[in-house]
CSV table of C-alpha atoms in Angstrom, one decimal:
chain,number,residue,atom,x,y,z
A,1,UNK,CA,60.4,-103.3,129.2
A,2,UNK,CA,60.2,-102.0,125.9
A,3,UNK,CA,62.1,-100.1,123.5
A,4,UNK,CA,61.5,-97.5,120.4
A,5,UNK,CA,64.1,-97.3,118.0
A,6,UNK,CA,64.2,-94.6,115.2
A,7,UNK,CA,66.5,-95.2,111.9
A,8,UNK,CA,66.9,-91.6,110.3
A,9,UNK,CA,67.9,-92.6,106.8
A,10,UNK,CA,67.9,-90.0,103.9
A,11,UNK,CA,65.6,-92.3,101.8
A,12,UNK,CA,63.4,-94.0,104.3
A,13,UNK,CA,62.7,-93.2,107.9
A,14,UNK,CA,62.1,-96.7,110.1
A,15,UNK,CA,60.5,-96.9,113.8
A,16,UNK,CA,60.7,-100.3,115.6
A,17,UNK,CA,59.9,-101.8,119.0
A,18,UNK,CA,62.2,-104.0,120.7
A,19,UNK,CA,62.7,-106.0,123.5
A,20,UNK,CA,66.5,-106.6,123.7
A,21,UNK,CA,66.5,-109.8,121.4
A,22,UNK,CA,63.7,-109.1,119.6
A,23,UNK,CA,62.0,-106.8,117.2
A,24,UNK,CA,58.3,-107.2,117.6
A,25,UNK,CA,57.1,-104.4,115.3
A,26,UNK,CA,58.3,-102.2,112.8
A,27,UNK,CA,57.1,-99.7,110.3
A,28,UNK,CA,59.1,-97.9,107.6
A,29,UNK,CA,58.0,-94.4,105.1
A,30,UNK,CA,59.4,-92.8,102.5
A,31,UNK,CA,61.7,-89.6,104.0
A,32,UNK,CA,61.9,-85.9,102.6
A,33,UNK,CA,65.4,-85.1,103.8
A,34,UNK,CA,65.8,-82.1,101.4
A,35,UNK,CA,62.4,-80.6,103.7
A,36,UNK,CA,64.3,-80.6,106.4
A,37,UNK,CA,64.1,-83.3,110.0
A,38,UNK,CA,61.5,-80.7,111.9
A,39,UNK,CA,59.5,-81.1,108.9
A,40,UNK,CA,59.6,-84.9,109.4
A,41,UNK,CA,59.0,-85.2,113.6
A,42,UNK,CA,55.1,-85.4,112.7
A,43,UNK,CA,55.5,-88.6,110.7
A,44,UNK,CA,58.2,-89.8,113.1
A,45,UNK,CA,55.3,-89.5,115.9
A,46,UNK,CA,52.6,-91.2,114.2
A,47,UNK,CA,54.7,-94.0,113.2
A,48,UNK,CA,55.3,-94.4,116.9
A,49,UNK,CA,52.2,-93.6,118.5
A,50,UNK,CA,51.2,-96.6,115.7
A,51,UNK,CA,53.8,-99.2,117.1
A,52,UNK,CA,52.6,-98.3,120.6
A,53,UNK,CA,48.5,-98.9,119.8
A,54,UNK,CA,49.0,-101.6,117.6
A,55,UNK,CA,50.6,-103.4,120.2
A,56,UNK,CA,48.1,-102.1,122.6
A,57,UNK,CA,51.4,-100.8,124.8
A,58,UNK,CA,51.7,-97.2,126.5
A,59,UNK,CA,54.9,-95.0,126.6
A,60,UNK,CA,54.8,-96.7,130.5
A,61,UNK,CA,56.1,-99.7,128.9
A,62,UNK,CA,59.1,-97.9,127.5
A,63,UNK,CA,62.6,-97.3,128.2
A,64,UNK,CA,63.2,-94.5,125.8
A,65,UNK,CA,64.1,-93.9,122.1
A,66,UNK,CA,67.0,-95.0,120.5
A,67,UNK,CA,68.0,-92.4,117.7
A,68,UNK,CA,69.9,-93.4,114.3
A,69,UNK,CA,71.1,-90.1,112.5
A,70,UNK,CA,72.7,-90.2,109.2
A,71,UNK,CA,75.2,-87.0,110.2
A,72,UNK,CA,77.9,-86.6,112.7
A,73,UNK,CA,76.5,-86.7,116.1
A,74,UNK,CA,77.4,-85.9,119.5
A,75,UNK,CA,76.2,-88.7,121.5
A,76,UNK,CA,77.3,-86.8,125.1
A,77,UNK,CA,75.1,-84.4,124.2
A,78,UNK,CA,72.3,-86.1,122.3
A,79,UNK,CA,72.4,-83.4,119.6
A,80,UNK,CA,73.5,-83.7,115.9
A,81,UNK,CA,76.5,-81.7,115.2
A,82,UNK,CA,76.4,-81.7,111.3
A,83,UNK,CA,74.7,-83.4,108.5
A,84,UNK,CA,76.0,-83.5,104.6
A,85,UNK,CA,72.8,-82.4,102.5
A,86,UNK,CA,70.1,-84.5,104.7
A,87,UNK,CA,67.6,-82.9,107.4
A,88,UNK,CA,70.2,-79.6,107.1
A,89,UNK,CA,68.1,-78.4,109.9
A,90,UNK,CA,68.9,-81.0,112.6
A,91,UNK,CA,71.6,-79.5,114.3
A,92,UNK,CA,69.1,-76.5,115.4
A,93,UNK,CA,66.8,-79.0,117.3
A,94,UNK,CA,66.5,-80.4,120.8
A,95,UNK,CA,65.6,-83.6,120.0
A,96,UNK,CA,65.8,-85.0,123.8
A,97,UNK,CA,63.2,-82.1,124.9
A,98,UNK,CA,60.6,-83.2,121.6
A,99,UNK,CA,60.8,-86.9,123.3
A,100,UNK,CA,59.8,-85.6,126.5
A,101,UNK,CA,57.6,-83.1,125.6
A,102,UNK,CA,55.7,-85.7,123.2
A,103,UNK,CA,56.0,-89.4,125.4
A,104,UNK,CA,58.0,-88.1,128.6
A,105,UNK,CA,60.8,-90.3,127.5
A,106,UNK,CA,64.6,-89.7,127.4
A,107,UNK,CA,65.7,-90.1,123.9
A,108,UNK,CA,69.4,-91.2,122.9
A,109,UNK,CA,71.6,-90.3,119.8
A,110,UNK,CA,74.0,-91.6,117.6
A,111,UNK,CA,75.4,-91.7,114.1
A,112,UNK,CA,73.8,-94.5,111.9
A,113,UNK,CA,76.9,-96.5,110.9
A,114,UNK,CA,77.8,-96.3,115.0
A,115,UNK,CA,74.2,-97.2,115.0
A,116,UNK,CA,74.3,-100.2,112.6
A,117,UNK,CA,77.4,-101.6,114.2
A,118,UNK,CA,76.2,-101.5,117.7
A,119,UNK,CA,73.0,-104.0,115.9
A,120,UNK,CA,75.5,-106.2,114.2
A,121,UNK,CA,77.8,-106.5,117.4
A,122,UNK,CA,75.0,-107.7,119.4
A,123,UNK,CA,72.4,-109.4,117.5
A,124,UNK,CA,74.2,-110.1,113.7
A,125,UNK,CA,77.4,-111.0,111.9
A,126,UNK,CA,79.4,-109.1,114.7
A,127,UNK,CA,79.2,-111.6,117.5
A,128,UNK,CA,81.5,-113.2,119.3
A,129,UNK,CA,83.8,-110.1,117.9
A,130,UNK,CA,85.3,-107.0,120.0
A,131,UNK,CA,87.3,-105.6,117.1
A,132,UNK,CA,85.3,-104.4,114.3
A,133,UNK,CA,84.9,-102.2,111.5
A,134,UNK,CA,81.9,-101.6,109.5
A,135,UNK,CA,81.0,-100.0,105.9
A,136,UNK,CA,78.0,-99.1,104.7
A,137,UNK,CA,78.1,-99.0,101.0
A,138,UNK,CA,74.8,-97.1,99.4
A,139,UNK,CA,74.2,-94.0,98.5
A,140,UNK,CA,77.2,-92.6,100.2
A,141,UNK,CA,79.9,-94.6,102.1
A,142,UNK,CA,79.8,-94.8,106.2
A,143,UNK,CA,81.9,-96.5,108.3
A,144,UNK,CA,82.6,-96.9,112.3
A,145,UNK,CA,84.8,-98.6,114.4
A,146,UNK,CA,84.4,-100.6,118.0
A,147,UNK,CA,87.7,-101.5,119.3
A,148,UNK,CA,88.4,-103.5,122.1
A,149,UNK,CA,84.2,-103.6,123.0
A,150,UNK,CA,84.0,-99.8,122.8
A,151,UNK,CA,82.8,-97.4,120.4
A,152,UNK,CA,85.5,-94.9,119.0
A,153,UNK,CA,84.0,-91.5,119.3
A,154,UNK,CA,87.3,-89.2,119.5
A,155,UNK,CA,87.1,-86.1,121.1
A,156,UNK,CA,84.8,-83.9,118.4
A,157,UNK,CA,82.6,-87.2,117.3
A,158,UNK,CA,83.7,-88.1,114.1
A,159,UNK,CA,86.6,-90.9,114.7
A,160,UNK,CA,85.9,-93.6,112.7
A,161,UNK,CA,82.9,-92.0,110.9
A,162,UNK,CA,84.8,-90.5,108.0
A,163,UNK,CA,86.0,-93.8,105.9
A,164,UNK,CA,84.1,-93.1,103.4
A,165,UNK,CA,85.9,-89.7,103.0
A,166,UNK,CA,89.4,-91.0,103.0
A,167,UNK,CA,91.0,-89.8,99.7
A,168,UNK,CA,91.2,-92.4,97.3
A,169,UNK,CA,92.4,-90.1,94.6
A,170,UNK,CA,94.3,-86.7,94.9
A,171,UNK,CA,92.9,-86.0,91.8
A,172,UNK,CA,90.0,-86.9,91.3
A,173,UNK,CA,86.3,-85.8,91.9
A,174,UNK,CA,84.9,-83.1,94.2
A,175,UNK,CA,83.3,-84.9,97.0
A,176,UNK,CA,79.5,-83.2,98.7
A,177,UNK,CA,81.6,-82.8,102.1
A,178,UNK,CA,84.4,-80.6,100.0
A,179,UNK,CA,87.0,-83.0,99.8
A,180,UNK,CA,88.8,-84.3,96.7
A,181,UNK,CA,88.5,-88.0,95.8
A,182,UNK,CA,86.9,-89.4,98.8
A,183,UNK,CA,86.0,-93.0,98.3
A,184,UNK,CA,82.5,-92.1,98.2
A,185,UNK,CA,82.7,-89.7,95.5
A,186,UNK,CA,84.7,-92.6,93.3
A,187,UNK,CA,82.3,-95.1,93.8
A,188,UNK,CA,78.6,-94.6,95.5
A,189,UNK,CA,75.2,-94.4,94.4
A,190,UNK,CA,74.8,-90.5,94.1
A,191,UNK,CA,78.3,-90.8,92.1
A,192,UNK,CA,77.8,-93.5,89.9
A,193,UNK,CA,75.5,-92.0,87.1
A,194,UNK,CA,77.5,-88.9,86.2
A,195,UNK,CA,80.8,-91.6,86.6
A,196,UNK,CA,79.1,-94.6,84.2
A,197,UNK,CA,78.1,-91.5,81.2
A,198,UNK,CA,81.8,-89.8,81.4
A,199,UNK,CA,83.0,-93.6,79.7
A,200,UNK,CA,83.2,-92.6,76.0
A,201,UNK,CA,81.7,-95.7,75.7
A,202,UNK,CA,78.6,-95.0,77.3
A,203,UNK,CA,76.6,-94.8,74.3
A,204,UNK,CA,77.5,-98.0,72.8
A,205,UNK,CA,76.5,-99.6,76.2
A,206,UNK,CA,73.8,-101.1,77.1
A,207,UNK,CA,73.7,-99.4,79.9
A,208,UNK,CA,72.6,-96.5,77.7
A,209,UNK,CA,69.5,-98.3,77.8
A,210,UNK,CA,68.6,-98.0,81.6
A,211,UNK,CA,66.5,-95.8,82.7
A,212,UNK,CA,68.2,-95.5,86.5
A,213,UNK,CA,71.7,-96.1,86.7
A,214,UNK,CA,71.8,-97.4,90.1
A,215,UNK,CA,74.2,-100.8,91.2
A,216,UNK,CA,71.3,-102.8,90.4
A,217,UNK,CA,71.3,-101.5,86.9
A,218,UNK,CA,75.4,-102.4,86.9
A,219,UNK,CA,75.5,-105.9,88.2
A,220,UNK,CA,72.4,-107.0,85.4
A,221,UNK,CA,74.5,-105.8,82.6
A,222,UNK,CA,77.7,-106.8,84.0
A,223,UNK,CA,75.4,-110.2,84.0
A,224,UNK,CA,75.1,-109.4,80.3
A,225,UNK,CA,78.9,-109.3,80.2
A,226,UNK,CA,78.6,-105.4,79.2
A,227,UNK,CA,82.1,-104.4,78.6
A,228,UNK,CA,81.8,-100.8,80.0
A,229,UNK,CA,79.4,-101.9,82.9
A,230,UNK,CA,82.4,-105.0,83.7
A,231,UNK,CA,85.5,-101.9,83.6
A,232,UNK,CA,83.1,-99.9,86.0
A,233,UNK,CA,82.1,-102.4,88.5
A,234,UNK,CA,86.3,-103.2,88.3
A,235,UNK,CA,86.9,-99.5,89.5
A,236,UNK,CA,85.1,-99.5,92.0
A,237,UNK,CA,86.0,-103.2,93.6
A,238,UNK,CA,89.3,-100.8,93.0
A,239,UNK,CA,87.9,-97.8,95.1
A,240,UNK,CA,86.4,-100.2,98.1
A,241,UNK,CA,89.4,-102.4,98.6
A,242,UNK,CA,91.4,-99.4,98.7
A,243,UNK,CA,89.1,-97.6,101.2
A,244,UNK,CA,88.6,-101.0,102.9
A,245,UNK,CA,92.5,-101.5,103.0
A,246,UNK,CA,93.2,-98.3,104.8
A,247,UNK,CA,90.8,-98.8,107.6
A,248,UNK,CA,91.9,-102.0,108.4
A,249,UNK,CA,95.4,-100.4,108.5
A,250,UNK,CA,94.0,-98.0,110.5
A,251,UNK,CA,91.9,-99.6,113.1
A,252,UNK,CA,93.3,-102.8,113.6
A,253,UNK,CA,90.2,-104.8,113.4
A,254,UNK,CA,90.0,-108.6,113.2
A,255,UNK,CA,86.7,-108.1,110.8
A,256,UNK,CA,85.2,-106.1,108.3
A,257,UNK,CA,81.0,-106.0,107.9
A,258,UNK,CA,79.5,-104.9,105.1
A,259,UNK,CA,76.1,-103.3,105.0
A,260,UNK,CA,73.9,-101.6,102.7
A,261,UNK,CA,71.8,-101.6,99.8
A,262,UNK,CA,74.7,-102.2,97.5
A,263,UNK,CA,75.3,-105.5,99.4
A,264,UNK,CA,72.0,-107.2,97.8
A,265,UNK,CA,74.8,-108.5,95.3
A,266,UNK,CA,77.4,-109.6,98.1
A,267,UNK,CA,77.9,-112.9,96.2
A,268,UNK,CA,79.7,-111.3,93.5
A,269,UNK,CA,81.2,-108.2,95.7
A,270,UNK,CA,82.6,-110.5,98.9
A,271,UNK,CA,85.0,-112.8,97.4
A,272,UNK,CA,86.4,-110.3,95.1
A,273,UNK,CA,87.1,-108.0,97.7
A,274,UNK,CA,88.3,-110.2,100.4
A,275,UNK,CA,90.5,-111.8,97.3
A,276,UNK,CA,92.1,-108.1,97.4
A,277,UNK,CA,92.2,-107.2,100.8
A,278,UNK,CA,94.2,-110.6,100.8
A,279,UNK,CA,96.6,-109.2,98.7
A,280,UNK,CA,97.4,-105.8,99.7
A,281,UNK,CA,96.6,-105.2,103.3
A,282,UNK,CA,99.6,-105.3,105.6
A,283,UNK,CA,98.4,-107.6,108.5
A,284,UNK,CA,101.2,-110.0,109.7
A,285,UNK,CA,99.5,-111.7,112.2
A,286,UNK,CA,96.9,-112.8,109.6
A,287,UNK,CA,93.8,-112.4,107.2
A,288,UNK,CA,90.7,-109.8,108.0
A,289,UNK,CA,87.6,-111.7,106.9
A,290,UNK,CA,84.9,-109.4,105.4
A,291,UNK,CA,81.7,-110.4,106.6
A,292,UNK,CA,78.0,-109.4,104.9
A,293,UNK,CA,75.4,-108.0,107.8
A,294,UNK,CA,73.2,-109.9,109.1
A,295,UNK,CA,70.9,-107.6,109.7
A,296,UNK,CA,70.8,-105.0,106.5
A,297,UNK,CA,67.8,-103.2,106.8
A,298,UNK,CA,67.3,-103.5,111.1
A,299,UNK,CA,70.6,-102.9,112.3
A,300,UNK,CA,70.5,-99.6,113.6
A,301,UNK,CA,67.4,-100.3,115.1
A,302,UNK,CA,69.2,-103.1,116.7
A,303,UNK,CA,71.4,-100.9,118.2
A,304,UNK,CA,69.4,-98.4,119.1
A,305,UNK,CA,67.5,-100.8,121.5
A,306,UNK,CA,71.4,-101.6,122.8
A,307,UNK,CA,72.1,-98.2,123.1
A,308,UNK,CA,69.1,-97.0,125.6
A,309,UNK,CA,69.5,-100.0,127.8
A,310,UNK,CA,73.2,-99.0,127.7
A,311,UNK,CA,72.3,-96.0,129.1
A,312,UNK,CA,69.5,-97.2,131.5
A,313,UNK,CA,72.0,-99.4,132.7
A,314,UNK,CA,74.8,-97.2,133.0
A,315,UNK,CA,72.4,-94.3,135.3
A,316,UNK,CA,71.5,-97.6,137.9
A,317,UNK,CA,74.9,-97.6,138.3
């Protein structure tokens, strides 16, 4: 039997179909978040209804649909609870009753860093492991947690989701969920623009001469030993050990994965944060190795095939 997993990202949407090992198909399109997710449930169903003739398969050869969400979600309830400037209408629709209406499949949620770790745990750098914490750095920072082989959930749905809200700085810049200084408003992809043109230096940069200042845009003039793209690259190895730091004092894990788009440099980014984590974490019994994902880009559709068989599993018993 067959699975279809959905990976709800704000930039791209992904469908896939899995087999609990394998991913045998997959499709990805450009997403239009700011239009809203009802807006985006046709595309979602043509992507699927592709998978499912392309590999000449009917909805009878299906388990359900496993559901990646980039917001908090209640995963009891199969129902997002709140998103943060992406698909601001998703917490208004039954998304179980548009699967059953549309294939007459049940349809499971969760958040997408839950999502991505559930992947990594099962198929990707998190095997073998039962204590784990993962960070998505990209255009915001996600995190979750699985301790002792278990998701952590807490009691409103957002334990372990919110790492990359922890304040960094007590003064520093107004964060999109309201917070001040969260580590994703120090140091992710929607911040790093307006931070790189505050240096007075900017000008003089050559970074002056990009026409997107994304990470990519950072690490080939930090190549160039650019000194203003070298002092920002420095604040934020600053801003993710700290972050990093305070989860693992947190949550205890024995490793730390990485993901995200940011991690396409993870040469330069894992030994100098592991170096610090080294350093300033307080972990007697001995070093939390920081691991790049395995699986980047198919993670959460990874664990969205783990998650419906979870649940298949769970109602034969």
């Amino acid at each position: 039997m067959y699975t279809i997993a959905i990976d709800l990202g704000g930039t791209n949407i992904k469908t896939g179909l899995l087999d609990r090992k394998n991913l045998i198909a997959s499709t990805s399109e450009k997403a239009t978040s700011g239009k809203g997710l009802k807006n985006n449930l046709p595309l979602i169903e043509k992507m699927i209804d592709y998978l499912l003739e392309n590999q000449k398969l009917s909805t009878k050869d299906l388990l359900g649909i496993g559901f990646s969400f980039a917001g908090m979600v209640d995963s009891a309830h199969n129902r997002v609870i709140s998103t943060n400037k992406k698909y601001d209408d998703a917490p208004y629709l039954d998304l179980p009753r548009w699967a059953k209406e549309k294939w007459n499949l049940p349809l499971y949620m969760e958040n997408d860093a839950r999502m991505a770790l559930l992947g990594e745990w099962q198929h990707g750098a998190g095997k073998g492991y039962d204590n784990i914490v993962i960070v998505t750095l990209g255009t915001g920072i996600g995190s979750a947690v699985l301790i002792e082989g278990k998701l952590l959930r807490g009691k409103h749905f957002q334990a372990g989701n919110l790492g990359g809200h922890f304040t960094i700085n007590y003064q520093g810049t107004v964060c999109t969920c309201g917070n001040i200084g969260c580590m994703e408003s120090e140091a992710s992809t929607w911040r790093l623009p307006e931070l790189i043109r505050n240096y007075p230096s900017y000008h003089s940069s050559s970074l002056a001469n990009e026409k997107i200042l994304d990470f990519e845009a950072l690490f080939r003039n930090v190549a160039k030993n650019d000194s203003l793209a070298v002092e920002v690259l420095d604040h934020c190895f600053s801003v993710w050990s700290a972050g990093i730091i305070t989860m693992i004092h947190a949550y205890d894990p024995e490793i730390v994965i990485l993901s995200g788009g940011i991690m396409k440099s993870a040469s330069i980014i894992l030994p100098e944060l592991q170096e610090r984590v080294n350093q300033y974490a307080w972990t007697p019994w001995g070093k939390v190795k920081l691991i790049k994902a395995e699986n980047i880009e198919t993670s959460a559709l990874y664990g969205g095939d783990y998650l419906v068989r979870l649940h298949q599993q769970e109602q034969k018993n």
